Amino acid sequence: MIGRLVDLRPRMHAMRRRRTPLPKGRTVKVVKRINNNAVMCTDSKGRSVVAFGKGIAFAIDKETGDLPLAAIERTFYNVDEHYLALLEELSPRVLAVSAEIIQAADLELPYELSHNAVLALADHITFALQRAKRGITVQMPLAYDVAQMYPIEYKVGVFALRRIFDGLNVELAESEGVGIAMCLLNARLAPENEAETDAEAREDERLIGAIIARIEKTYGIEVDRHGFEFARFATHIHYLFGRIRTGEPMNTDGAELYGTVRGEMGRSAEVLDYACVLIEEHFGCQISDSEKLYVLMHIHRISHPRV
């Protein structure tokens, strides 16, 4: 929740203050210098790790190639080659803010993020800062949908805007918060059982295809599967399926409006009934009136593209 996320800031500051100092005299072997603030090292277990710290390269012993642990502020394991090159361009301040945002996200999100999430977000924030400097505002046509379908990611995005303002003294447009939410979604770590995930994705597409086919048959139209309204509909349905699978509580906002709106939607309500039977039989669940309301609105938009 927004309030809860905002409260994370003093908690994270306290965590930094309580951090146990690294033992003096201990070192790691530097394999490659990336720039003044980042180096590739080998840890005590022989694993490759990127060490980051302000001016860290100047702390390397020129004779032995050893780096004192005390010079390291952050470490990153399993970094993709793409992000190794990116480290040369990232500001230490942006990276620090990005790390705090990901730390907050880890406490809120019900899934794991990629090892490269901090670097990917730092790259995203860097471009957002450049846009702000040039006075460029990015339009996010799916902003409402992201806020409705991915509320946790969206609220982390709102928190991120505040953290960026506090840490970098730059006020980004609200739309950038949506971009950060989408960045988190893209950084979501793939489930271990990819075969099961692929099967679920195919089944989701089958159900969506059946609903679209019923819309086309009912209204005698051909739905543009590359159009904006179809994208909004498919995204909403995918998220609905995901929440059903994880047991996340159904949305209850606007349930009192369902009966009234349904009475005004004509044949779209018939398509909704068909869709609900498909979904409820497949998942063995009951869809709330609030969820029905949102699906109904999407069905109506697709079937009335000029409305």
XYZ file of C-alpha atoms in Angstrom:
307
model
C 0.000 0.000 0.000
C 1.191 3.548 -0.659
C 1.349 4.510 2.994
C 3.119 1.309 3.853
C 5.638 1.816 1.081
C 6.342 5.392 2.095
C 7.004 4.164 5.623
C 9.735 1.913 4.242
C 12.059 4.883 3.799
C 12.960 5.366 7.481
C 13.126 1.597 7.842
C 15.668 1.367 5.024
C 17.707 4.245 6.441
C 17.761 2.436 9.781
C 18.881 -0.757 8.058
C 21.806 1.106 6.521
C 22.783 2.577 9.882
C 22.694 -0.852 11.524
C 24.705 -2.538 8.782
C 27.599 -4.514 10.278
C 30.957 -3.061 9.158
C 32.904 -5.306 6.803
C 35.942 -6.911 8.465
C 39.093 -4.883 7.974
C 41.989 -6.512 6.191
C 39.837 -8.877 4.132
C 40.005 -8.598 0.356
C 38.654 -9.997 -2.912
C 40.553 -10.502 -6.155
C 39.731 -8.053 -8.943
C 39.370 -9.665 -12.364
C 38.402 -6.624 -14.410
C 38.001 -2.915 -13.852
C 34.717 -1.731 -15.384
C 35.046 1.944 -14.424
C 36.022 4.028 -11.405
C 32.935 2.870 -9.507
C 32.546 -0.776 -10.580
C 34.850 -3.793 -10.858
C 34.451 -7.491 -11.602
C 35.742 -9.673 -8.762
C 35.978 -13.265 -7.609
C 34.585 -13.937 -4.144
C 35.871 -16.447 -1.565
C 33.820 -19.229 -3.205
C 35.203 -18.539 -6.668
C 32.013 -16.902 -7.951
C 32.071 -13.881 -10.245
C 30.566 -10.788 -8.664
C 30.325 -7.140 -9.663
C 31.387 -4.871 -6.808
C 30.157 -1.299 -6.776
C 31.294 1.681 -4.713
C 32.202 5.312 -5.235
C 35.800 5.454 -6.476
C 36.191 1.735 -5.779
C 38.779 1.257 -8.542
C 41.225 3.535 -6.731
C 41.214 1.170 -3.735
C 42.654 -1.738 -5.750
C 46.157 -2.797 -4.735
C 48.203 -2.244 -7.911
C 50.650 -5.043 -7.106
C 48.291 -7.826 -5.995
C 45.004 -6.798 -7.626
C 43.264 -7.203 -4.268
C 40.328 -5.016 -3.252
C 39.500 -4.372 0.425
C 35.964 -5.419 1.328
C 35.584 -2.121 3.163
C 35.621 -0.305 -0.206
C 32.586 -2.244 -1.480
C 29.156 -0.644 -1.080
C 27.052 -3.080 -3.128
C 27.546 -6.394 -4.906
C 25.663 -7.953 -7.826
C 25.773 -11.632 -8.761
C 24.717 -13.261 -12.052
C 24.890 -10.002 -13.997
C 24.116 -10.333 -17.714
C 26.751 -9.199 -20.200
C 24.444 -6.401 -21.370
C 24.392 -4.886 -17.902
C 28.153 -5.160 -17.458
C 28.553 -2.655 -20.281
C 25.707 -0.591 -18.854
C 27.510 -0.197 -15.526
C 29.995 2.105 -17.225
C 27.193 4.623 -17.794
C 25.231 4.387 -14.533
C 25.547 7.074 -11.889
C 26.355 5.775 -8.378
C 23.526 7.921 -6.981
C 20.996 6.521 -9.453
C 22.163 2.992 -8.719
C 21.813 3.564 -4.971
C 18.256 4.886 -5.361
C 17.391 2.000 -7.685
C 18.683 -0.503 -5.120
C 16.485 1.036 -2.409
C 13.412 0.896 -4.663
C 14.039 -2.771 -5.483
C 14.579 -3.459 -1.786
C 11.151 -1.950 -1.089
C 9.624 -3.901 -3.984
C 11.044 -7.184 -2.647
C 9.148 -6.613 0.604
C 5.856 -6.070 -1.230
C 5.772 -8.209 -4.361
C 4.506 -11.807 -4.193
C 7.203 -12.978 -6.616
C 10.974 -12.802 -7.018
C 12.734 -10.281 -9.214
C 15.638 -10.958 -11.547
C 19.218 -10.597 -10.296
C 19.511 -7.758 -12.806
C 16.457 -5.869 -11.511
C 18.479 -3.128 -9.784
C 20.537 -2.462 -12.906
C 17.529 -2.616 -15.235
C 15.643 -0.137 -13.062
C 18.688 2.131 -12.802
C 18.870 2.164 -16.598
C 15.153 2.984 -16.778
C 15.502 5.795 -14.232
C 18.505 7.216 -16.102
C 16.434 7.615 -19.266
C 13.530 9.054 -17.250
C 15.878 11.673 -15.791
C 17.110 12.549 -19.268
C 13.521 12.975 -20.465
C 12.730 15.211 -17.496
C 15.791 17.352 -18.213
C 14.581 17.870 -21.787
C 11.001 18.544 -20.722
C 9.696 15.396 -22.417
C 6.616 13.735 -20.893
C 5.878 10.159 -21.943
C 2.206 9.360 -22.433
C 1.087 6.054 -20.895
C -2.249 5.062 -22.509
C -2.417 1.941 -20.320
C -1.860 3.859 -17.070
C -5.370 3.210 -15.743
C -5.168 -0.472 -16.640
C -1.779 -0.888 -14.960
C -3.078 0.776 -11.784
C -6.139 -1.491 -11.751
C -4.504 -4.760 -12.745
C -1.121 -4.422 -11.050
C -1.882 -2.361 -7.914
C 1.203 -3.461 -5.963
C 3.608 -2.690 -8.798
C 1.843 0.626 -9.396
C 2.146 1.635 -5.744
C 5.833 0.719 -5.769
C 6.088 3.000 -8.819
C 4.482 5.842 -6.840
C 6.903 5.213 -3.981
C 9.776 5.204 -6.487
C 8.866 8.695 -7.722
C 9.050 9.994 -4.155
C 12.337 8.218 -3.512
C 13.803 9.635 -6.738
C 12.754 13.124 -5.667
C 14.282 12.652 -2.200
C 17.503 11.052 -3.430
C 18.113 12.801 -6.745
C 16.159 16.055 -6.313
C 14.250 15.505 -9.561
C 10.458 15.457 -9.753
C 9.349 13.046 -12.458
C 5.919 13.046 -14.109
C 3.295 10.687 -12.669
C 3.375 8.674 -15.892
C 6.956 7.655 -15.088
C 5.603 5.757 -12.080
C 3.628 3.571 -14.490
C 6.812 2.985 -16.471
C 8.588 1.866 -13.302
C 5.697 -0.503 -12.503
C 6.059 -2.050 -15.958
C 9.828 -2.277 -15.440
C 9.165 -4.367 -12.310
C 6.803 -6.622 -14.248
C 9.467 -7.153 -16.901
C 12.005 -8.006 -14.177
C 9.803 -10.733 -12.742
C 11.793 -13.949 -12.367
C 10.448 -16.782 -14.505
C 8.919 -19.648 -12.500
C 11.020 -22.792 -12.143
C 8.350 -24.940 -13.787
C 8.333 -23.284 -17.204
C 6.502 -26.216 -18.837
C 3.547 -25.683 -16.508
C 3.666 -21.942 -17.158
C 3.648 -22.494 -20.927
C 0.654 -24.808 -20.608
C -1.203 -22.187 -18.574
C -0.375 -19.517 -21.157
C -1.747 -21.688 -23.968
C -4.913 -22.366 -21.986
C -5.332 -18.652 -21.274
C -5.037 -17.867 -24.979
C -7.628 -20.552 -25.758
C -10.127 -19.036 -23.310
C -9.512 -15.499 -24.561
C -9.863 -16.709 -28.145
C -13.196 -18.359 -27.331
C -14.535 -15.142 -25.778
C -13.392 -13.060 -28.751
C -14.983 -15.575 -31.136
C -18.292 -15.215 -29.263
C -18.055 -11.403 -29.539
C -17.477 -11.684 -33.295
C -20.375 -14.117 -33.723
C -22.752 -12.067 -31.561
C -22.049 -8.740 -33.269
C -21.077 -9.948 -36.741
C -17.737 -8.135 -36.595
C -14.051 -8.971 -36.867
C -12.089 -7.921 -33.786
C -8.760 -6.230 -34.475
C -6.360 -8.401 -32.477
C -3.635 -5.797 -32.900
C -5.812 -2.939 -31.685
C -5.660 -1.012 -28.435
C -9.003 -2.233 -27.045
C -8.080 -5.873 -27.628
C -4.758 -5.319 -25.841
C -6.571 -3.809 -22.849
C -9.066 -6.675 -22.773
C -6.403 -9.398 -23.065
C -4.229 -7.784 -20.393
C -7.156 -7.552 -17.983
C -8.192 -11.174 -18.561
C -4.611 -12.425 -18.155
C -4.370 -10.635 -14.828
C -7.758 -12.011 -13.741
C -6.565 -15.543 -14.511
C -3.332 -14.924 -12.616
C -5.177 -13.737 -9.525
C -7.510 -16.732 -9.632
C -4.521 -19.104 -9.780
C -2.730 -17.464 -6.851
C -5.887 -17.175 -4.761
C -5.641 -13.385 -4.591
C -8.929 -11.833 -3.371
C -11.307 -10.718 -6.103
C -11.739 -7.013 -6.756
C -14.878 -5.657 -5.041
C -14.776 -2.025 -6.218
C -17.923 -0.888 -8.015
C -19.899 -4.085 -7.367
C -23.015 -2.037 -6.593
C -22.971 -0.646 -10.151
C -22.923 -4.021 -11.880
C -26.698 -4.557 -12.084
C -27.367 -1.078 -13.472
C -24.565 -1.177 -16.047
C -25.432 -4.717 -17.113
C -28.984 -3.627 -17.925
C -27.628 -1.029 -20.354
C -25.195 -3.294 -22.206
C -27.590 -5.432 -24.254
C -25.851 -8.261 -26.091
C -22.535 -7.527 -24.358
C -24.139 -8.925 -21.196
C -24.905 -12.154 -23.072
C -21.255 -12.447 -24.098
C -20.258 -11.805 -20.488
C -22.469 -14.672 -19.290
C -20.778 -16.970 -21.799
C -17.319 -15.799 -20.692
C -18.137 -16.289 -17.004
C -19.352 -19.847 -17.597
C -16.103 -20.649 -19.442
C -13.898 -19.146 -16.742
C -15.809 -20.498 -13.743
C -15.980 -24.025 -15.162
C -12.283 -23.993 -16.060
C -11.016 -22.649 -12.725
C -13.789 -23.914 -10.452
C -14.431 -20.494 -8.955
C -17.059 -17.771 -8.715
C -16.393 -14.406 -10.345
C -17.459 -11.407 -8.272
C -19.888 -8.790 -9.602
C -17.082 -6.244 -9.533
C -14.889 -8.417 -11.758
C -17.864 -9.018 -14.046
C -18.344 -5.255 -14.337
C -14.785 -4.699 -15.591
C -14.935 -7.612 -18.041
C -18.314 -6.371 -19.297
C -16.916 -2.902 -19.968
C -14.020 -4.364 -21.950
C -16.366 -6.571 -23.981
C -18.517 -3.545 -24.787
C -15.512 -1.475 -25.889
C -14.273 -4.225 -28.206
C -17.707 -4.772 -29.737
C -18.285 -1.009 -30.156
C -14.876 0.249 -31.377
C -16.165 3.750 -32.146
C -17.747 4.272 -28.720
